[in-house]
PDB file of C-alpha atoms in Angstrom:
ATOM      1  CA  MET A 532       4.005 -65.732  -9.299  1.00 95.00           C
ATOM      2  CA  LYS A 533       1.342 -65.520 -12.009  1.00 98.00           C
ATOM      3  CA  LYS A 534       0.486 -68.714 -13.873  1.00 98.00           C
ATOM      4  CA  VAL A 535      -0.524 -68.854 -17.532  1.00 98.00           C
ATOM      5  CA  LEU A 536      -1.777 -71.878 -19.424  1.00 98.00           C
ATOM      6  CA  PHE A 537      -0.717 -72.179 -23.071  1.00 98.00           C
ATOM      7  CA  VAL A 538      -3.019 -74.327 -25.231  1.00 98.00           C
ATOM      8  CA  LEU A 539      -1.494 -75.620 -28.463  1.00 98.00           C
ATOM      9  CA  THR A 540      -3.113 -77.475 -31.336  1.00 98.00           C
ATOM     10  CA  SER A 541      -2.639 -81.223 -31.850  1.00 98.00           C
ATOM     11  CA  HIS A 542      -3.834 -81.068 -35.480  1.00 98.00           C
ATOM     12  CA  ASP A 543      -1.182 -81.495 -38.187  1.00 98.00           C
ATOM     13  CA  VAL A 544      -3.050 -82.043 -41.493  1.00 98.00           C
ATOM     14  CA  LEU A 545      -3.635 -79.024 -43.759  1.00 98.00           C
ATOM     15  CA  GLY A 546      -7.053 -79.947 -45.130  1.00 96.00           C
ATOM     16  CA  ASN A 547      -6.839 -81.972 -48.340  1.00 95.00           C
ATOM     17  CA  THR A 548      -3.539 -80.465 -49.507  1.00 95.00           C
ATOM     18  CA  GLY A 549      -1.360 -83.358 -48.383  1.00 96.00           C
ATOM     19  CA  GLU A 550       0.741 -80.806 -46.489  1.00 97.00           C
ATOM     20  CA  LYS A 551       1.437 -80.597 -42.777  1.00 98.00           C
ATOM     21  CA  THR A 552       0.279 -77.823 -40.455  1.00 98.00           C
ATOM     22  CA  GLY A 553       0.209 -77.194 -36.707  1.00 98.00           C
ATOM     23  CA  PHE A 554       1.020 -74.123 -34.644  1.00 98.00           C
ATOM     24  CA  TRP A 555       3.159 -71.209 -35.864  1.00 98.00           C
ATOM     25  CA  ILE A 556       6.407 -71.235 -33.908  1.00 98.00           C
ATOM     26  CA  GLU A 557       6.763 -67.420 -33.735  1.00 97.00           C
ATOM     27  CA  GLU A 558       3.307 -67.162 -32.146  1.00 98.00           C
ATOM     28  CA  PHE A 559       4.402 -69.560 -29.426  1.00 98.00           C
ATOM     29  CA  ALA A 560       7.987 -68.454 -28.864  1.00 98.00           C
ATOM     30  CA  THR A 561       7.512 -64.683 -28.664  1.00 98.00           C
ATOM     31  CA  PRO A 562       4.680 -64.674 -26.093  1.00 98.00           C
ATOM     32  CA  TYR A 563       6.388 -67.520 -24.192  1.00 98.00           C
ATOM     33  CA  TYR A 564       9.588 -65.541 -23.688  1.00 98.00           C
ATOM     34  CA  VAL A 565       7.840 -62.199 -23.088  1.00 98.00           C
ATOM     35  CA  LEU A 566       5.940 -63.808 -20.213  1.00 98.00           C
ATOM     36  CA  LYS A 567       8.734 -66.084 -18.937  1.00 98.00           C
ATOM     37  CA  ASP A 568      11.223 -63.206 -18.791  1.00 98.00           C
ATOM     38  CA  LYS A 569       8.789 -61.343 -16.519  1.00 98.00           C
ATOM     39  CA  GLY A 570       8.648 -64.256 -14.096  1.00 98.00           C
ATOM     40  CA  VAL A 571       5.369 -65.777 -15.242  1.00 98.00           C
ATOM     41  CA  SER A 572       5.007 -69.533 -14.719  1.00 98.00           C
ATOM     42  CA  ILE A 573       3.853 -71.237 -17.940  1.00 98.00           C
ATOM     43  CA  THR A 574       2.249 -74.646 -18.413  1.00 98.00           C
ATOM     44  CA  LEU A 575       2.031 -76.043 -21.948  1.00 98.00           C
ATOM     45  CA  SER A 576      -0.954 -78.183 -22.923  1.00 98.00           C
ATOM     46  CA  SER A 577      -2.593 -79.674 -26.021  1.00 98.00           C
ATOM     47  CA  PRO A 578      -5.593 -81.930 -26.713  1.00 98.00           C
ATOM     48  CA  LYS A 579      -3.454 -85.034 -27.260  1.00 98.00           C
ATOM     49  CA  GLY A 580      -0.540 -84.108 -24.983  1.00 98.00           C
ATOM     50  CA  GLY A 581       3.101 -84.708 -25.875  1.00 98.00           C
ATOM     51  CA  GLN A 582       4.769 -82.887 -28.767  1.00 98.00           C
ATOM     52  CA  PRO A 583       2.312 -80.615 -30.599  1.00 98.00           C
ATOM     53  CA  PRO A 584       2.954 -80.244 -34.342  1.00 98.00           C
ATOM     54  CA  ILE A 585       4.955 -77.201 -35.421  1.00 98.00           C
ATOM     55  CA  ASP A 586       3.927 -75.892 -38.844  1.00 98.00           C
ATOM     56  CA  PRO A 587       7.011 -76.720 -40.939  1.00 97.00           C
ATOM     57  CA  LYS A 588       6.627 -73.486 -42.912  1.00 97.00           C
ATOM     58  CA  SER A 589       7.047 -71.467 -39.711  1.00 97.00           C
ATOM     59  CA  MET A 590      10.522 -72.960 -39.255  1.00 96.00           C
ATOM     60  CA  GLY A 591      11.676 -71.492 -42.597  1.00 95.00           C
ATOM     61  CA  GLU A 592      14.491 -68.953 -42.705  1.00 95.00           C
ATOM     62  CA  ASP A 593      12.134 -66.162 -43.825  1.00 93.00           C
ATOM     63  CA  PHE A 594      10.079 -66.467 -40.646  1.00 95.00           C
ATOM     64  CA  GLN A 595      12.890 -66.548 -38.093  1.00 95.00           C
ATOM     65  CA  THR A 596      12.748 -63.884 -35.380  1.00 96.00           C
ATOM     66  CA  PRO A 597      14.860 -63.295 -32.261  1.00 97.00           C
ATOM     67  CA  SER A 598      12.431 -65.422 -30.245  1.00 97.00           C
ATOM     68  CA  THR A 599      12.394 -68.361 -32.684  1.00 97.00           C
ATOM     69  CA  LYS A 600      16.194 -68.296 -32.825  1.00 98.00           C
ATOM     70  CA  ARG A 601      16.254 -68.344 -29.032  1.00 98.00           C
ATOM     71  CA  PHE A 602      13.875 -71.305 -29.025  1.00 98.00           C
ATOM     72  CA  ASN A 603      16.051 -73.186 -31.528  1.00 97.00           C
ATOM     73  CA  THR A 604      18.890 -73.302 -28.984  1.00 97.00           C
ATOM     74  CA  ASP A 605      16.730 -73.553 -25.837  1.00 98.00           C
ATOM     75  CA  LYS A 606      16.820 -77.241 -24.907  1.00 98.00           C
ATOM     76  CA  GLU A 607      14.815 -76.677 -21.704  1.00 98.00           C
ATOM     77  CA  THR A 608      11.834 -75.151 -23.524  1.00 98.00           C
ATOM     78  CA  GLN A 609      12.085 -77.706 -26.340  1.00 98.00           C
ATOM     79  CA  LYS A 610      11.758 -80.448 -23.713  1.00 98.00           C
ATOM     80  CA  LEU A 611       8.727 -78.748 -22.130  1.00 98.00           C
ATOM     81  CA  LEU A 612       7.116 -78.440 -25.558  1.00 98.00           C
ATOM     82  CA  ALA A 613       7.732 -82.114 -26.287  1.00 98.00           C
ATOM     83  CA  ASN A 614       5.819 -83.033 -23.127  1.00 98.00           C
ATOM     84  CA  THR A 615       2.690 -80.867 -23.146  1.00 98.00           C
ATOM     85  CA  VAL A 616       0.055 -81.982 -20.653  1.00 98.00           C
ATOM     86  CA  ILE A 617      -3.221 -83.394 -21.950  1.00 98.00           C
ATOM     87  CA  LEU A 618      -5.773 -80.590 -22.067  1.00 98.00           C
ATOM     88  CA  ALA A 619      -8.516 -82.671 -20.417  1.00 98.00           C
ATOM     89  CA  THR A 620      -6.374 -82.936 -17.251  1.00 98.00           C
ATOM     90  CA  VAL A 621      -6.090 -79.156 -16.863  1.00 97.00           C
ATOM     91  CA  ASN A 622      -8.027 -77.188 -14.239  1.00 97.00           C
ATOM     92  CA  GLU A 623      -8.817 -73.516 -14.871  1.00 98.00           C
ATOM     93  CA  ALA A 624      -8.613 -72.800 -11.120  1.00 98.00           C
ATOM     94  CA  ASP A 625      -4.850 -73.433 -11.239  1.00 98.00           C
ATOM     95  CA  TYR A 626      -4.162 -70.545 -13.649  1.00 98.00           C
ATOM     96  CA  ASP A 627      -4.504 -66.777 -13.892  1.00 98.00           C
ATOM     97  CA  ALA A 628      -4.933 -66.614 -17.683  1.00 98.00           C
ATOM     98  CA  VAL A 629      -4.917 -68.711 -20.852  1.00 98.00           C
ATOM     99  CA  PHE A 630      -3.080 -68.106 -24.119  1.00 98.00           C
ATOM    100  CA  TYR A 631      -3.624 -69.718 -27.528  1.00 98.00           C
ATOM    101  CA  PRO A 632      -0.862 -69.531 -30.179  1.00 98.00           C
ATOM    102  CA  GLY A 633      -2.088 -69.618 -33.774  1.00 98.00           C
ATOM    103  CA  GLY A 634      -1.157 -71.498 -36.899  1.00 98.00           C
ATOM    104  CA  HIS A 635      -3.784 -73.245 -39.026  1.00 98.00           C
ATOM    105  CA  GLY A 636      -4.114 -76.261 -36.708  1.00 98.00           C
ATOM    106  CA  PRO A 637      -6.571 -74.686 -34.213  1.00 98.00           C
ATOM    107  CA  LEU A 638      -9.107 -74.144 -37.031  1.00 98.00           C
ATOM    108  CA  TRP A 639      -9.650 -77.891 -37.091  1.00 98.00           C
ATOM    109  CA  ASP A 640      -9.284 -79.115 -33.512  1.00 98.00           C
ATOM    110  CA  LEU A 641      -9.424 -76.390 -30.864  1.00 98.00           C
ATOM    111  CA  SER A 642     -12.344 -74.526 -32.455  1.00 98.00           C
ATOM    112  CA  GLU A 643     -14.504 -77.629 -31.918  1.00 98.00           C
ATOM    113  CA  ASP A 644     -12.815 -79.154 -28.843  1.00 98.00           C
ATOM    114  CA  PRO A 645     -15.377 -79.424 -25.983  1.00 98.00           C
ATOM    115  CA  THR A 646     -12.645 -79.287 -23.316  1.00 98.00           C
ATOM    116  CA  SER A 647     -11.147 -76.110 -24.778  1.00 98.00           C
ATOM    117  CA  ILE A 648     -14.571 -74.505 -25.170  1.00 98.00           C
ATOM    118  CA  MET A 649     -15.493 -75.237 -21.544  1.00 98.00           C
ATOM    119  CA  LEU A 650     -12.083 -74.062 -20.370  1.00 98.00           C
ATOM    120  CA  ILE A 651     -12.382 -70.688 -22.130  1.00 98.00           C
ATOM    121  CA  GLU A 652     -15.881 -70.187 -20.728  1.00 98.00           C
ATOM    122  CA  SER A 653     -14.597 -71.074 -17.260  1.00 98.00           C
ATOM    123  CA  PHE A 654     -11.711 -68.574 -17.508  1.00 98.00           C
ATOM    124  CA  TYR A 655     -14.140 -65.925 -18.708  1.00 98.00           C
ATOM    125  CA  ASN A 656     -16.733 -66.568 -16.022  1.00 98.00           C
ATOM    126  CA  ASN A 657     -14.020 -66.388 -13.365  1.00 98.00           C
ATOM    127  CA  ASN A 658     -12.768 -63.023 -14.617  1.00 98.00           C
ATOM    128  CA  LYS A 659      -9.486 -64.288 -16.077  1.00 98.00           C
ATOM    129  CA  PRO A 660      -7.912 -63.048 -19.339  1.00 98.00           C
ATOM    130  CA  ILE A 661      -8.085 -65.097 -22.550  1.00 98.00           C
ATOM    131  CA  ALA A 662      -5.504 -64.277 -25.229  1.00 98.00           C
ATOM    132  CA  ALA A 663      -5.232 -65.615 -28.789  1.00 98.00           C
ATOM    133  CA  VAL A 664      -3.192 -64.594 -31.808  1.00 98.00           C
ATOM    134  CA  CYS A 665      -3.546 -64.922 -35.599  1.00 98.00           C
ATOM    135  CA  HIS A 666      -5.639 -68.049 -36.363  1.00 98.00           C
ATOM    136  CA  ALA A 667      -6.107 -68.834 -32.671  1.00 98.00           C
ATOM    137  CA  PRO A 668      -9.179 -66.582 -32.206  1.00 98.00           C
ATOM    138  CA  ALA A 669     -10.783 -69.537 -34.037  1.00 98.00           C
ATOM    139  CA  VAL A 670     -10.977 -71.124 -30.565  1.00 98.00           C
ATOM    140  CA  LEU A 671     -13.737 -68.608 -29.718  1.00 98.00           C
ATOM    141  CA  LYS A 672     -16.020 -69.943 -32.467  1.00 98.00           C
ATOM    142  CA  ASN A 673     -18.263 -72.048 -30.216  1.00 98.00           C
ATOM    143  CA  THR A 674     -17.752 -70.312 -26.872  1.00 98.00           C
ATOM    144  CA  LYS A 675     -20.836 -68.816 -25.253  1.00 98.00           C
ATOM    145  CA  ASN A 676     -21.838 -66.374 -22.555  1.00 97.00           C
ATOM    146  CA  THR A 677     -23.969 -67.706 -19.689  1.00 96.00           C
ATOM    147  CA  ASP A 678     -27.065 -66.460 -21.575  1.00 97.00           C
ATOM    148  CA  GLY A 679     -26.168 -68.593 -24.617  1.00 97.00           C
ATOM    149  CA  THR A 680     -25.026 -65.742 -26.867  1.00 98.00           C
ATOM    150  CA  PRO A 681     -21.590 -65.970 -28.569  1.00 98.00           C
ATOM    151  CA  LEU A 682     -18.789 -64.934 -26.221  1.00 98.00           C
ATOM    152  CA  VAL A 683     -17.419 -62.479 -28.791  1.00 98.00           C
ATOM    153  CA  LYS A 684     -20.753 -60.776 -29.487  1.00 98.00           C
ATOM    154  CA  GLY A 685     -20.348 -57.002 -29.180  1.00 98.00           C
ATOM    155  CA  LYS A 686     -16.641 -57.354 -28.331  1.00 98.00           C
ATOM    156  CA  ASN A 687     -13.780 -55.656 -30.132  1.00 98.00           C
ATOM    157  CA  VAL A 688     -11.569 -58.403 -31.553  1.00 98.00           C
ATOM    158  CA  THR A 689      -9.142 -59.169 -34.340  1.00 98.00           C
ATOM    159  CA  GLY A 690      -7.644 -62.275 -35.927  1.00 98.00           C
ATOM    160  CA  PHE A 691      -6.136 -63.471 -39.197  1.00 98.00           C
ATOM    161  CA  SER A 692      -7.822 -61.436 -41.918  1.00 98.00           C
ATOM    162  CA  ASN A 693      -9.488 -62.690 -45.096  1.00 98.00           C
ATOM    163  CA  THR A 694      -6.919 -60.818 -47.194  1.00 98.00           C
ATOM    164  CA  GLU A 695      -4.059 -62.482 -45.327  1.00 98.00           C
ATOM    165  CA  GLU A 696      -5.662 -65.910 -45.859  1.00 98.00           C
ATOM    166  CA  GLU A 697      -5.999 -65.071 -49.562  1.00 98.00           C
ATOM    167  CA  ALA A 698      -2.327 -64.056 -49.635  1.00 97.00           C
ATOM    168  CA  VAL A 699      -1.269 -67.507 -48.401  1.00 96.00           C
ATOM    169  CA  GLN A 700      -3.755 -69.090 -50.856  1.00 97.00           C
ATOM    170  CA  LEU A 701      -5.608 -71.158 -48.250  1.00 97.00           C
ATOM    171  CA  THR A 702      -9.051 -69.544 -48.416  1.00 97.00           C
ATOM    172  CA  LYS A 703     -10.484 -72.674 -50.060  1.00 97.00           C
ATOM    173  CA  VAL A 704      -8.572 -75.089 -47.795  1.00 97.00           C
ATOM    174  CA  VAL A 705      -9.459 -73.899 -44.294  1.00 98.00           C
ATOM    175  CA  PRO A 706     -12.739 -75.042 -42.674  1.00 98.00           C
ATOM    176  CA  PHE A 707     -13.709 -71.393 -42.071  1.00 98.00           C
ATOM    177  CA  LEU A 708     -12.248 -67.888 -42.254  1.00 98.00           C
ATOM    178  CA  VAL A 709     -11.430 -66.384 -38.857  1.00 98.00           C
ATOM    179  CA  GLN A 710     -12.557 -62.872 -39.816  1.00 98.00           C
ATOM    180  CA  ASP A 711     -15.895 -64.096 -41.184  1.00 98.00           C
ATOM    181  CA  MET A 712     -16.557 -66.336 -38.174  1.00 98.00           C
ATOM    182  CA  LEU A 713     -15.917 -63.536 -35.677  1.00 98.00           C
ATOM    183  CA  LYS A 714     -18.230 -61.168 -37.556  1.00 98.00           C
ATOM    184  CA  THR A 715     -20.922 -63.856 -37.913  1.00 98.00           C
ATOM    185  CA  ASN A 716     -20.764 -64.308 -34.131  1.00 98.00           C
ATOM    186  CA  GLY A 717     -21.451 -60.596 -33.666  1.00 98.00           C
ATOM    187  CA  ALA A 718     -17.941 -59.405 -32.861  1.00 98.00           C
ATOM    188  CA  ILE A 719     -16.707 -55.935 -33.776  1.00 98.00           C
ATOM    189  CA  TYR A 720     -13.801 -57.025 -35.975  1.00 98.00           C
ATOM    190  CA  SER A 721     -10.902 -54.715 -36.819  1.00 98.00           C
ATOM    191  CA  LYS A 722      -7.745 -55.135 -38.872  1.00 98.00           C
ATOM    192  CA  VAL A 723      -4.805 -53.139 -40.134  1.00 98.00           C
ATOM    193  CA  SER A 724      -2.816 -53.712 -43.323  1.00 98.00           C
ATOM    194  CA  ASP A 725      -1.734 -57.291 -43.983  1.00 98.00           C
ATOM    195  CA  TRP A 726       1.160 -58.557 -41.814  1.00 97.00           C
ATOM    196  CA  ALA A 727       1.339 -55.374 -39.710  1.00 98.00           C
ATOM    197  CA  PRO A 728       1.093 -55.681 -35.895  1.00 98.00           C
ATOM    198  CA  HIS A 729      -2.405 -55.224 -34.481  1.00 98.00           C
ATOM    199  CA  ALA A 730      -3.685 -56.339 -31.080  1.00 98.00           C
ATOM    200  CA  VAL A 731      -6.974 -55.536 -29.377  1.00 98.00           C
ATOM    201  CA  LYS A 732      -8.041 -55.827 -25.750  1.00 98.00           C
ATOM    202  CA  ASP A 733     -11.723 -55.722 -24.841  1.00 98.00           C
ATOM    203  CA  GLY A 734     -12.403 -56.692 -21.262  1.00 98.00           C
ATOM    204  CA  LEU A 735     -10.995 -60.183 -20.748  1.00 98.00           C
ATOM    205  CA  LEU A 736     -10.447 -60.886 -24.454  1.00 98.00           C
ATOM    206  CA  ILE A 737      -7.053 -60.112 -26.003  1.00 98.00           C
ATOM    207  CA  THR A 738      -6.593 -60.892 -29.691  1.00 98.00           C
ATOM    208  CA  GLY A 739      -3.882 -60.347 -32.313  1.00 98.00           C
ATOM    209  CA  GLN A 740      -4.203 -60.243 -36.095  1.00 98.00           C
ATOM    210  CA  ASN A 741      -1.140 -62.136 -37.333  1.00 98.00           C
ATOM    211  CA  PRO A 742       2.323 -63.433 -36.342  1.00 97.00           C
ATOM    212  CA  ALA A 743       3.695 -59.880 -36.121  1.00 97.00           C
ATOM    213  CA  SER A 744       1.089 -59.170 -33.421  1.00 98.00           C
ATOM    214  CA  SER A 745       2.384 -61.852 -31.032  1.00 98.00           C
ATOM    215  CA  GLU A 746       4.498 -59.511 -28.931  1.00 98.00           C
ATOM    216  CA  LYS A 747       1.702 -56.939 -28.556  1.00 98.00           C
ATOM    217  CA  VAL A 748      -0.717 -59.652 -27.447  1.00 98.00           C
ATOM    218  CA  ALA A 749       1.779 -60.896 -24.855  1.00 98.00           C
ATOM    219  CA  GLU A 750       2.353 -57.357 -23.558  1.00 98.00           C
ATOM    220  CA  LEU A 751      -1.393 -56.755 -23.232  1.00 98.00           C
ATOM    221  CA  LEU A 752      -1.707 -60.056 -21.388  1.00 98.00           C
ATOM    222  CA  LEU A 753       1.100 -59.054 -19.005  1.00 98.00           C
ATOM    223  CA  GLU A 754      -0.707 -55.785 -18.262  1.00 98.00           C
ATOM    224  CA  ALA A 755      -3.945 -57.644 -17.626  1.00 98.00           C
ATOM    225  CA  LEU A 756      -2.179 -59.917 -15.124  1.00 97.00           C
ATOM    226  CA  LYS A 757      -0.907 -57.037 -12.955  1.00 93.00           C
TER     227      LYS A 757
END
């Protein structure tokens, strides 16, 4: 049985807006069920452990999908989510791959979290896939190759686009724009039209542009685990 580590944000404050943020439930639920239904063992973790914050907006009626509706009645998974393990206690050697759901939260904590950064580098250096969707490619911001160059340099990647951030009117709120950061780090960034599915695999890196890309990212990760 393949084992995948999910890393969720513990950050719940949306900059200086006074609003709450966290992870986007669709970007957790869809990949979770795609993998679980194929027999993959999943461990849920977060920097602080316990219940990671769900972005309240992602629970709105407009953003419900078959996977979020399934989650809403899935007491077993809700219990697992409420008891995520503390990220610092996790060992890369115990897993075959790592997956990061998005939402705005990771921009603040996971992009700068030393444990997460070391973990990603360890997965990469041990030839294990790293997948991230929407805002979660933010976690690659400070990751490096063994020669000190950015991990994403020269790699084909995607992530939440500047135009999508403008559409949700948070360009001035977020600490950085995912698209700009990836390009600054030397990545070959691609996108499709706003809110359309787009996922890219380059070697061990699998990235998705937005919530609609969650399923594609999970499918690419499944292929990489074969």
